[in-house]
mmCIF file of C-alpha atoms in Angstrom:
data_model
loop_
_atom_site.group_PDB
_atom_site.id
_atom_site.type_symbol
_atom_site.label_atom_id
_atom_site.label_comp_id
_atom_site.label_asym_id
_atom_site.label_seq_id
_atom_site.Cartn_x
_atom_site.Cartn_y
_atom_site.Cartn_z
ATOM 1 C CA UNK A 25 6.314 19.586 -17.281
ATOM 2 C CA UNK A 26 7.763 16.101 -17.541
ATOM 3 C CA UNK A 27 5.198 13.215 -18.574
ATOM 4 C CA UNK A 28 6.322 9.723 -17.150
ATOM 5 C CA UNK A 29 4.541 6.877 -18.445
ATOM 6 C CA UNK A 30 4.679 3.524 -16.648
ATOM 7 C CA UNK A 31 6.431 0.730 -18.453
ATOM 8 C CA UNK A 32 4.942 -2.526 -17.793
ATOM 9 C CA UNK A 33 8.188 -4.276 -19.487
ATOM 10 C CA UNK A 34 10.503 -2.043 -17.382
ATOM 11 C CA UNK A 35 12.407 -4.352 -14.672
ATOM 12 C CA UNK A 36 11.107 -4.336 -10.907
ATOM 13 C CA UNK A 37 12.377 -1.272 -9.058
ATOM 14 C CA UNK A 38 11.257 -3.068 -5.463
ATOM 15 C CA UNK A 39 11.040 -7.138 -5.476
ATOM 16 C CA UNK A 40 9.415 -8.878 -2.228
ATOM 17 C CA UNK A 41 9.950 -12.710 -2.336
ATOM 18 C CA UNK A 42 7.887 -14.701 0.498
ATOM 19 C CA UNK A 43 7.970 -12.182 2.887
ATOM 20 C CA UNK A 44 7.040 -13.822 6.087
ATOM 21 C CA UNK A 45 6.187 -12.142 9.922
ATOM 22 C CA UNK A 46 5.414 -13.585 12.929
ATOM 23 C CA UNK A 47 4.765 -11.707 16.320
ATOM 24 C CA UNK A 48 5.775 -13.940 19.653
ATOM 25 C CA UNK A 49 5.833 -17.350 16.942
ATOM 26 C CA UNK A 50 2.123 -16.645 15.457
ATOM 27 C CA UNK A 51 2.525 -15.784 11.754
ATOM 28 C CA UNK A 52 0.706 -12.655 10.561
ATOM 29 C CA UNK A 53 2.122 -12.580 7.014
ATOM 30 C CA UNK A 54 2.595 -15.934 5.706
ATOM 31 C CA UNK A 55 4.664 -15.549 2.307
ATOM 32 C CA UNK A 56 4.004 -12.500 0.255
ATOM 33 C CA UNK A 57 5.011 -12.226 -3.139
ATOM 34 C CA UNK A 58 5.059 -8.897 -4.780
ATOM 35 C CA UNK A 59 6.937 -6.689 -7.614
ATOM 36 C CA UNK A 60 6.462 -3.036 -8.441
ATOM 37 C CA UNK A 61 7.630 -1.295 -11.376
ATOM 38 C CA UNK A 62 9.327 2.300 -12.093
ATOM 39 C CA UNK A 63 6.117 4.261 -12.808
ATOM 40 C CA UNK A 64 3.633 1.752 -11.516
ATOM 41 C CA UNK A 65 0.680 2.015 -9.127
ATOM 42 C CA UNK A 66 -0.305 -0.834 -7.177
ATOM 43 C CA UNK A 67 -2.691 -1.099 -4.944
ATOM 44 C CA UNK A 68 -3.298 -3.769 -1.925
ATOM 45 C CA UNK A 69 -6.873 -4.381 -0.834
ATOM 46 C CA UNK A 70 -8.539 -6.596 1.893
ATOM 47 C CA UNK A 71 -10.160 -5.914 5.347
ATOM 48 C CA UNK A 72 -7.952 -4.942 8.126
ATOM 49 C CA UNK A 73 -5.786 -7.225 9.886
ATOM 50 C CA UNK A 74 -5.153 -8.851 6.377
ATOM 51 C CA UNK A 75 -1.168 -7.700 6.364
ATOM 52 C CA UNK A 76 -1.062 -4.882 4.035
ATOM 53 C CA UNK A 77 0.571 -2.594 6.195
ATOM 54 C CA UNK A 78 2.459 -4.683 8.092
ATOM 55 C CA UNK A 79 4.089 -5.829 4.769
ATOM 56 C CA UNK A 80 5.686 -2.553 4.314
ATOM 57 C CA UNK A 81 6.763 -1.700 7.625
ATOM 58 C CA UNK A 82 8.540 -4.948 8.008
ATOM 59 C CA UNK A 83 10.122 -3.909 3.945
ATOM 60 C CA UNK A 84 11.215 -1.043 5.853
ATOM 61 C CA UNK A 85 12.733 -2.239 9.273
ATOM 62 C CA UNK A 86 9.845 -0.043 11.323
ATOM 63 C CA UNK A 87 8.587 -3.314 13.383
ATOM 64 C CA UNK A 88 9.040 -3.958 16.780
ATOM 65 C CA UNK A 89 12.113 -5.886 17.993
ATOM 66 C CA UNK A 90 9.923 -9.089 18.638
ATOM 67 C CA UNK A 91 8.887 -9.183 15.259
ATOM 68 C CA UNK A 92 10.472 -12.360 13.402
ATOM 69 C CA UNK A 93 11.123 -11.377 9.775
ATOM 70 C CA UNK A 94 12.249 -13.789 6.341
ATOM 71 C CA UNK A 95 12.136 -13.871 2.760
ATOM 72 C CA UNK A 96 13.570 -11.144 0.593
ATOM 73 C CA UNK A 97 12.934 -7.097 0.140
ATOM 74 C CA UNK A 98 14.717 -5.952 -2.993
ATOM 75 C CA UNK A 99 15.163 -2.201 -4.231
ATOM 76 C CA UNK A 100 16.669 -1.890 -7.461
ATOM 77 C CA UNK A 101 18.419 -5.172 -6.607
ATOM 78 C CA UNK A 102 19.604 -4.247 -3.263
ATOM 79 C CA UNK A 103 18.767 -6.913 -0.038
ATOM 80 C CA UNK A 104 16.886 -4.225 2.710
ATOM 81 C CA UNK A 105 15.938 -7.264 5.357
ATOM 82 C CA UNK A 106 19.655 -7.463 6.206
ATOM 83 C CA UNK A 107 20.507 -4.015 5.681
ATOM 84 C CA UNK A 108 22.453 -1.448 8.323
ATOM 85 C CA UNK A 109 20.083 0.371 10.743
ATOM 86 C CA UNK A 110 22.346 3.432 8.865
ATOM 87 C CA UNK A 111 21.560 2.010 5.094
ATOM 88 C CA UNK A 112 17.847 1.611 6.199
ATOM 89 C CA UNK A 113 17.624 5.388 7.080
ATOM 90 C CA UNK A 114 19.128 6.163 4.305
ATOM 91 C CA UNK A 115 16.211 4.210 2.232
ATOM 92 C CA UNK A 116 13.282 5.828 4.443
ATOM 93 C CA UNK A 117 11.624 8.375 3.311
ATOM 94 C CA UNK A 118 15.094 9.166 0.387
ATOM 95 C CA UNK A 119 14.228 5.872 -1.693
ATOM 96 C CA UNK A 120 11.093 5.086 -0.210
ATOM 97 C CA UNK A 121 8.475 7.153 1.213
ATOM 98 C CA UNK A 122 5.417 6.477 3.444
ATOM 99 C CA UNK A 123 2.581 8.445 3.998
ATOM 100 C CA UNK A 124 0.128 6.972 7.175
ATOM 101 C CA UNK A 125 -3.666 7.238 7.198
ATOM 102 C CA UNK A 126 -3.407 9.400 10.500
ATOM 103 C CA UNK A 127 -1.960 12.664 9.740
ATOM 104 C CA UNK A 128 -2.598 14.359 13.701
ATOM 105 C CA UNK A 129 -0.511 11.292 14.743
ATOM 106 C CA UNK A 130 2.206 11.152 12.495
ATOM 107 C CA UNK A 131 2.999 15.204 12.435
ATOM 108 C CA UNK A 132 4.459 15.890 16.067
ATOM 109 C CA UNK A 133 1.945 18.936 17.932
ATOM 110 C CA UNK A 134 4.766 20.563 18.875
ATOM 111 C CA UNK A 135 6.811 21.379 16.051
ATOM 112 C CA UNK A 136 5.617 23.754 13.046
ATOM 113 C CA UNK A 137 4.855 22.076 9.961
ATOM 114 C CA UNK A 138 7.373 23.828 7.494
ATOM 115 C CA UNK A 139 9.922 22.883 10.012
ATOM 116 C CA UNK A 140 8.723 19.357 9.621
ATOM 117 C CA UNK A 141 9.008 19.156 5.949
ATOM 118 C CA UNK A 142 12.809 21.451 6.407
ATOM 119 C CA UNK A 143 14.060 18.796 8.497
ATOM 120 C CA UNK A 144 13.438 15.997 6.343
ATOM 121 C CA UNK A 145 14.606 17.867 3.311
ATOM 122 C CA UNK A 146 17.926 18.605 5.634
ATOM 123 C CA UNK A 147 17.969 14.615 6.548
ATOM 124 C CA UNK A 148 17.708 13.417 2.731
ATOM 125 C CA UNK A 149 18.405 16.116 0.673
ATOM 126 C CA UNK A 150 21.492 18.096 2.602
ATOM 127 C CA UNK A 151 19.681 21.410 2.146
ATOM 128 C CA UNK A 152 19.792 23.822 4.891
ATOM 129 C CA UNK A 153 18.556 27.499 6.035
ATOM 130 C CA UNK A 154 17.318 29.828 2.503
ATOM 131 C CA UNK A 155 17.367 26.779 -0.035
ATOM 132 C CA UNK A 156 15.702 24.257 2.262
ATOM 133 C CA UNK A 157 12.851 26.965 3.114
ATOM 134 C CA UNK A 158 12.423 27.629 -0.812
ATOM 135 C CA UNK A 159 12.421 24.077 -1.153
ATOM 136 C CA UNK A 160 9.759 23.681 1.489
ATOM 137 C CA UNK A 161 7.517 26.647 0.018
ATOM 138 C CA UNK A 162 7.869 24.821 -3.565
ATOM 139 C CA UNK A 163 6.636 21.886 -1.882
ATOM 140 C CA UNK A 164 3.960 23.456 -0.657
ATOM 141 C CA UNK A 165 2.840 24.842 -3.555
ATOM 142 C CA UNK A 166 3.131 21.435 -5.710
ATOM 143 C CA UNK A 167 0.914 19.446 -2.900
ATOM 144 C CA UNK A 168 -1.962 22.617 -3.216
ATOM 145 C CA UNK A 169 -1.590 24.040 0.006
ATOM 146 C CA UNK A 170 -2.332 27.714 -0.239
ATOM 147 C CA UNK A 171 -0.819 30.624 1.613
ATOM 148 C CA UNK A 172 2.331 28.078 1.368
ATOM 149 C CA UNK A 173 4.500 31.252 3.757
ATOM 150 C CA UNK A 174 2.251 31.684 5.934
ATOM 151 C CA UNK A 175 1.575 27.821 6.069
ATOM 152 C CA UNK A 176 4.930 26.913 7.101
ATOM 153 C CA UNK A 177 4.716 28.566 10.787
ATOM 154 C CA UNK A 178 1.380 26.914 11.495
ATOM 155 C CA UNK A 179 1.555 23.776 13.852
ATOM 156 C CA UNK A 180 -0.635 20.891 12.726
ATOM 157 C CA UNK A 181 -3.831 21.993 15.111
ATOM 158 C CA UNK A 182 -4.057 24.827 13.342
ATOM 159 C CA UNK A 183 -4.716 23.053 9.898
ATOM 160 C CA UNK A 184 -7.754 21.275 8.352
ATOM 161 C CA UNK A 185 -7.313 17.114 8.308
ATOM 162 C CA UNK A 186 -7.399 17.445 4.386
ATOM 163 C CA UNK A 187 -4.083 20.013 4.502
ATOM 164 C CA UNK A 188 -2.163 18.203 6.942
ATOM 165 C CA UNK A 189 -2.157 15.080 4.372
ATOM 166 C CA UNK A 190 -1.054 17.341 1.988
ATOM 167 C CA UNK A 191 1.768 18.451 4.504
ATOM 168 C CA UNK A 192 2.310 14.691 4.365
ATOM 169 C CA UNK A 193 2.803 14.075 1.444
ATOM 170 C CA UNK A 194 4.686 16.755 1.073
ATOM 171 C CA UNK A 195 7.258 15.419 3.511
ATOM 172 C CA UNK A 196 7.093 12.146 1.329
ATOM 173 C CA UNK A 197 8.237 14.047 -1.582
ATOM 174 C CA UNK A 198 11.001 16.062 0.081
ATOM 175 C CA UNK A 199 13.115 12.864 -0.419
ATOM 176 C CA UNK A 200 12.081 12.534 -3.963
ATOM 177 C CA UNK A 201 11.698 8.691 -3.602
ATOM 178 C CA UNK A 202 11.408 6.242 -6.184
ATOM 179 C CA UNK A 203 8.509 4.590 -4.406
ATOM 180 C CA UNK A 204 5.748 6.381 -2.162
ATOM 181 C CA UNK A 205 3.498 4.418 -0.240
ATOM 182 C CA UNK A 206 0.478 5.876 0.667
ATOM 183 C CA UNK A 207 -1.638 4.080 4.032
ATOM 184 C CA UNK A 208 -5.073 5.127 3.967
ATOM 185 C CA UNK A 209 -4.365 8.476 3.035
ATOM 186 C CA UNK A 210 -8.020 9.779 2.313
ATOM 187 C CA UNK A 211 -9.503 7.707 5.590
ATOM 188 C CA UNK A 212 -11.353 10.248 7.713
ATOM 189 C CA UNK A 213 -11.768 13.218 4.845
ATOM 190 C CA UNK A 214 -14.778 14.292 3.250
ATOM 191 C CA UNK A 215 -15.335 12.858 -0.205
ATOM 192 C CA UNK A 216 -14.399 16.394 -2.262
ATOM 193 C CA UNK A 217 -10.708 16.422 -0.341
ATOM 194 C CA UNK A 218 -10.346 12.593 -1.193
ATOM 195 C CA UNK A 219 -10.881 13.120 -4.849
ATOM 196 C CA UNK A 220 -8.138 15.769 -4.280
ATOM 197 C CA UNK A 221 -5.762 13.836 -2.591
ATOM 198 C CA UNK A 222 -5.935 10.613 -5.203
ATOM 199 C CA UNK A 223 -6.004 13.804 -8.128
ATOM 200 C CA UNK A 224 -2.584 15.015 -6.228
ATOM 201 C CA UNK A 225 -0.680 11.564 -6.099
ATOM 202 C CA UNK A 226 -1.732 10.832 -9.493
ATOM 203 C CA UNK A 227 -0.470 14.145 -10.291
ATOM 204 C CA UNK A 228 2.903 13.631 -8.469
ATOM 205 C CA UNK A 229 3.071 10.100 -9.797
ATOM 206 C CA UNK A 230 2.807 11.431 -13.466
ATOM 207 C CA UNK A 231 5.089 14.138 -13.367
ATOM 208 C CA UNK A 232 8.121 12.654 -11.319
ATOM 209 C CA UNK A 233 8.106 8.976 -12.556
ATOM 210 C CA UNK A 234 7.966 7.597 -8.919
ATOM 211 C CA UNK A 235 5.675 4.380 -8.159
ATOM 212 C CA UNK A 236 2.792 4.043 -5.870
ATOM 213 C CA UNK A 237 1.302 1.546 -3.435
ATOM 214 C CA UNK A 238 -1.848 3.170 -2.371
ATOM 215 C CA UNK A 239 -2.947 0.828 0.511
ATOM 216 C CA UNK A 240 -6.834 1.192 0.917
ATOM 217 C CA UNK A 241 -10.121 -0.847 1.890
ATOM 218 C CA UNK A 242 -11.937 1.573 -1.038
ATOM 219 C CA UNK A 243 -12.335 -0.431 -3.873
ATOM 220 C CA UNK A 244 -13.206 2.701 -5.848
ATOM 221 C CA UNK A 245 -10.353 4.565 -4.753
ATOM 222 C CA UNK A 246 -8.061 1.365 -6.229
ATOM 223 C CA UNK A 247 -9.754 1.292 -9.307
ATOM 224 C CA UNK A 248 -9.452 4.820 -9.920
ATOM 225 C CA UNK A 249 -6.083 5.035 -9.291
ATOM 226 C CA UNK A 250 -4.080 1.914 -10.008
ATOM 227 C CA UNK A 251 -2.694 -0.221 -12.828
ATOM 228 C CA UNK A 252 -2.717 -3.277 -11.133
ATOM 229 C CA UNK A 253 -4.148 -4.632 -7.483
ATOM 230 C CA UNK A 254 -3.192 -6.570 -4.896
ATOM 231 C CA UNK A 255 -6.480 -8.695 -2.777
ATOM 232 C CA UNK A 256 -4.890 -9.936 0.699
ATOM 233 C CA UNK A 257 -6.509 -12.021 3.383
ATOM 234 C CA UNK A 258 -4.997 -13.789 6.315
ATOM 235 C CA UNK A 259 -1.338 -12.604 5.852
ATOM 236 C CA UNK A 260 -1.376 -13.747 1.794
ATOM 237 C CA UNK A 261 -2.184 -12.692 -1.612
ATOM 238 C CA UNK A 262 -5.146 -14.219 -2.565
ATOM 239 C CA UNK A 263 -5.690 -12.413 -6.268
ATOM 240 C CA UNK A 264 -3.558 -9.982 -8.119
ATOM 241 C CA UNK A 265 -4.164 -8.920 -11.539
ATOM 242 C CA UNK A 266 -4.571 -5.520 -13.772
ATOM 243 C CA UNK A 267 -7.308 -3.323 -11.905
ATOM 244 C CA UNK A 268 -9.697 -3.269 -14.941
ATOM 245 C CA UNK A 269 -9.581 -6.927 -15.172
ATOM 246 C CA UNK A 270 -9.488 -7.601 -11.082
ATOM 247 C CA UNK A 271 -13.464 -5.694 -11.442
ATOM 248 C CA UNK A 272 -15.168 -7.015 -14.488
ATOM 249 C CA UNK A 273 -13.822 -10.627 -13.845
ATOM 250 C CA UNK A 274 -12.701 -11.568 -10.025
ATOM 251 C CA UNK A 275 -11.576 -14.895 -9.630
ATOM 252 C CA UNK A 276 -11.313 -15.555 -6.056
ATOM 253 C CA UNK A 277 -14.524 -15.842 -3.970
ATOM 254 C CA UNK A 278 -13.180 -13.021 -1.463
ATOM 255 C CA UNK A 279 -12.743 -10.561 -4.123
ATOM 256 C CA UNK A 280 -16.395 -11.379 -5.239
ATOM 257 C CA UNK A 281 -17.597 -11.142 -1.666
ATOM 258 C CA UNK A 282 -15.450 -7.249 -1.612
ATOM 259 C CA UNK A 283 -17.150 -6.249 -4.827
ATOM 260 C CA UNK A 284 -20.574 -7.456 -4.038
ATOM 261 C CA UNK A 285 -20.693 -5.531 -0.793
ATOM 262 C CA UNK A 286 -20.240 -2.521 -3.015
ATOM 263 C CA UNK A 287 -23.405 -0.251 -2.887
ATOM 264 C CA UNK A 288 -24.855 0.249 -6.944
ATOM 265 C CA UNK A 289 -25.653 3.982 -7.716
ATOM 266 C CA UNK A 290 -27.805 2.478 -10.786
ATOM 267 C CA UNK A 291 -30.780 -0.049 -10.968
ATOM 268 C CA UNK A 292 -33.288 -1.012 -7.878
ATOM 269 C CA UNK A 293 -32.431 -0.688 -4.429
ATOM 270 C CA UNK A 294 -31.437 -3.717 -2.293
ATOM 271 C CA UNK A 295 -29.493 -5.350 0.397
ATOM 272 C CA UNK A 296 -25.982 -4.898 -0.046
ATOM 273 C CA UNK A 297 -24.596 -8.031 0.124
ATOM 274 C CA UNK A 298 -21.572 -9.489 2.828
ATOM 275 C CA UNK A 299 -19.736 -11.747 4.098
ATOM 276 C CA UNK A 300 -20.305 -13.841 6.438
ATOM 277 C CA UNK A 301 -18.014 -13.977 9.588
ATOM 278 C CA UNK A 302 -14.665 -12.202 10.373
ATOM 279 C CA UNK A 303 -10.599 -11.929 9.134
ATOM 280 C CA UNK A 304 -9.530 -14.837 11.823
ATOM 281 C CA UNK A 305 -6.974 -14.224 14.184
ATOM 282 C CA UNK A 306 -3.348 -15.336 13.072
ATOM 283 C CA UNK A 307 -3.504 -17.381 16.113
ATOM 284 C CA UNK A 308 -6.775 -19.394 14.772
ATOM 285 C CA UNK A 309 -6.067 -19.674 11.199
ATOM 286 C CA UNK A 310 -7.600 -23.428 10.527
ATOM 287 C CA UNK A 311 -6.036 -25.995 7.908
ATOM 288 C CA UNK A 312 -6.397 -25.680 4.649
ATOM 289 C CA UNK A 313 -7.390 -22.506 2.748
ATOM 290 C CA UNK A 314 -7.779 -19.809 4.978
ATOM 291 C CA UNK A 315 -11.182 -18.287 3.704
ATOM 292 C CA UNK A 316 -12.487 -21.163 3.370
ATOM 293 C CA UNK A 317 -15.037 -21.035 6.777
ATOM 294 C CA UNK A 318 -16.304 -17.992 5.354
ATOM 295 C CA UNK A 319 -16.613 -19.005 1.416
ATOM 296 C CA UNK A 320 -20.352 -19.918 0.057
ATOM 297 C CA UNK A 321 -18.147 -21.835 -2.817
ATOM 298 C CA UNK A 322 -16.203 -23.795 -0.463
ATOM 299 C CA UNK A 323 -15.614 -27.793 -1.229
ATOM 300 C CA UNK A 324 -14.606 -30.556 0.988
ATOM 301 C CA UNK A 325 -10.438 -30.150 -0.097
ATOM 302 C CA UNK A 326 -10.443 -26.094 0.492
ATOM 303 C CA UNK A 327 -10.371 -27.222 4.472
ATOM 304 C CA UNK A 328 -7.395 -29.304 3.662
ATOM 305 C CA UNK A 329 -5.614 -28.469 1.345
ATOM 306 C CA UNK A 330 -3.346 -25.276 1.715
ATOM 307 C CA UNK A 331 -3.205 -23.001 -1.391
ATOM 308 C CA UNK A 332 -0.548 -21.128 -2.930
ATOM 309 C CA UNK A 333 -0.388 -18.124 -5.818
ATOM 310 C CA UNK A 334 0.500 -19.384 -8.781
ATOM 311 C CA UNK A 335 4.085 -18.498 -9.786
ATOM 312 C CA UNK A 336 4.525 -16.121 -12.369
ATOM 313 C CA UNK A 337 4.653 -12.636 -11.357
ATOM 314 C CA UNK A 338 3.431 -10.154 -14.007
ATOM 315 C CA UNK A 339 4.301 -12.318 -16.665
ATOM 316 C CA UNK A 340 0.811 -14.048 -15.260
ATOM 317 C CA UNK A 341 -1.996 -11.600 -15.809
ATOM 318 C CA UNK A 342 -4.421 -12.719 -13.459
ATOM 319 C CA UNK A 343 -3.656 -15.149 -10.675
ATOM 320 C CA UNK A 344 -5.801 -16.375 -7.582
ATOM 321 C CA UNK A 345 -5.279 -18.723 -4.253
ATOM 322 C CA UNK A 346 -8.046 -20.623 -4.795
ATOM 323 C CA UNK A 347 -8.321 -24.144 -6.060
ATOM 324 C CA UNK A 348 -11.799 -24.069 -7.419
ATOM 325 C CA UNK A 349 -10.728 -21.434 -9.762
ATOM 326 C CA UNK A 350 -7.773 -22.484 -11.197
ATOM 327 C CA UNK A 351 -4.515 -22.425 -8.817
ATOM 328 C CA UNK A 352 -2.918 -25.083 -7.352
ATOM 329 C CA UNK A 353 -2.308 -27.138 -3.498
ATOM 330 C CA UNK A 354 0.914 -25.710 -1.819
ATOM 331 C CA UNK A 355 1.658 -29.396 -1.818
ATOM 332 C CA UNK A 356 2.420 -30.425 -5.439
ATOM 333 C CA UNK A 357 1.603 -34.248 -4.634
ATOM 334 C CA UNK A 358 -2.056 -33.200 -3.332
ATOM 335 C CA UNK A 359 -4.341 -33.952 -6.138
ATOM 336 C CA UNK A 360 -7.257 -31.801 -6.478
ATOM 337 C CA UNK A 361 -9.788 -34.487 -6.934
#
């Protein structure tokens, strides 16, 4: 078995350069700046409605016609936000893969699963009758379904919520992509089958080189998992830095407020803490930074000043959006006293 270790000085196999999405005119992602290596897992936290889905499926041309899309999507150097409707198939689910947090939605009733999993190994890998169904069954077998023959002619009701994420992601990995994203994939499953659905894609992730982008609102589940994580609010990046670092010293007063809300299995009992107040509506996002009506650390210039990442990618270690910790006004001539 092949070992691939992720190279932190390897170039960027997928590039997003203010990505930007608005839905009738009302911005929901509002410049998102992101790089993933070969090898790499990333993961992108925040509570919903904070744009880390949408940031992929707009990546990936699956938004609806009234979407309004800019910026730049990159893989391996390659523009995907002006790509062919053809070139873009051609990229789903071959070069990049998606798994969604709602496996009884995304498998169609009607169909058997190993047909499922045949027919996107037809669509992206060419292989048809005896060597797709071997295919399938080795498939199967890697993901930890058991019984993988008898499997293959069952239809999705007949299958426990934990096994038809593993059909999933098995249909992910028929295209043997260079990047798998992973939505929520251990949201409604009991906390043994999570633990072996993050042990499978860290599994998958070692032994075929690709990188991940485990979306999730479990901090736990991010720290396990990735090298590095993404904090989003309001359509932005708010914090990114090297998961290790991103828990013993958050920067930005929303990742404080995530990892203070976190129950303690050690010490007294107590309150967990939260946050006050609610993700605003892209439609109601006030001036200025856009936690700031929530934030206990707030100061007069975070409700008028708009804040920006500061540039520097992963050469940067740690970066955060906020101006009382470091960053800097969107507006260079904006002086922070």
């Amino acid at each position: 078995m092949t070992f691939h270790a992720f190279n932190p000085s390897a170039p960027p196999i997928v590039e997003i350069s203010d990505l930007r999405v608005a839905f009738d005119a009302t911005p929901v992602l509002r410049g998102i700046d992101l790089t993933i290596a070969r090898g790499e897992a990333v993961g992108m936290v925040g509570e919903s409605g904070c744009g880390k889905s949408v940031t992929w499926l707009a990546a990936l041309g699956l938004l609806p016609k009234r979407a309004s899309i800019s910026g730049s999507v990159r893989l391996d150097g390659e523009e995907l936000l002006q790509a062919s409707r053809r070139h873009l198939e051609q990229v789903r689910g071959g070069r990049i893969a998606m798994v969604f947090q709602d496996p009884a939605s995304a498998l169609n009733p009607v169909h058997k699963v190993g047909d499922q999993v045949i027919e996107a190994l037809r669509l992206h890998r060419g292989l048809k009758g005896a060597a797709a169904r071997f295919e399938a069954l080795r498939l199967f077998d890697q993901v930890g379904i058991p019984d993988s023959a008898r499997r293959l002619g069952a239809y999705p009701h007949e299958l426990s919520g934990g096994q038809n994420q593993r059909v999933m992601i098995a249909m992910a990995l028929a295209g043997q992509p260079d990047v798998l994203i992973a939505d929520e994939p251990t949201t409604a499953l009991d906390v043994t089958i999570q633990a072996q659905i993050l042990d499978l894609l860290q599994q998958v992730r070692r032994d075929t080189g690709m990188a991940l982008v485990l979306i999730s609102h479990d901090l736990g589940v991010i720290g396990e998992v990735c090298d590095r994580a993404l904090v989003l609010y309001a359509g932005q990046v708010v914090e990114e830095a090297p998961a290790d670092l991103l828990f013993s010293r958050p920067s930005h007063p929303y990742t404080s407020g995530l990892l203070a809300a976190l129950p303690r299995i050690d010490g007294p009992r107590k309150n967990l803490a939260t946050i006050p107040g609610i993700v605003p509506h892209p439609s109601e996002l006030a001036s200025g930074c856009a936690f700031a009506p929530r934030c206990h650390q707030r100061a007069l210039i975070c409700s008028t000043t708009e804040v920006r990442l500061p540039v520097g990618g992963q050469q940067l270690r740690h970066r955060s959006a906020c101006l009382l910790h470091g960053s800097t006004p969107a507006r260079p001539d904006v002086a922070l006293a």
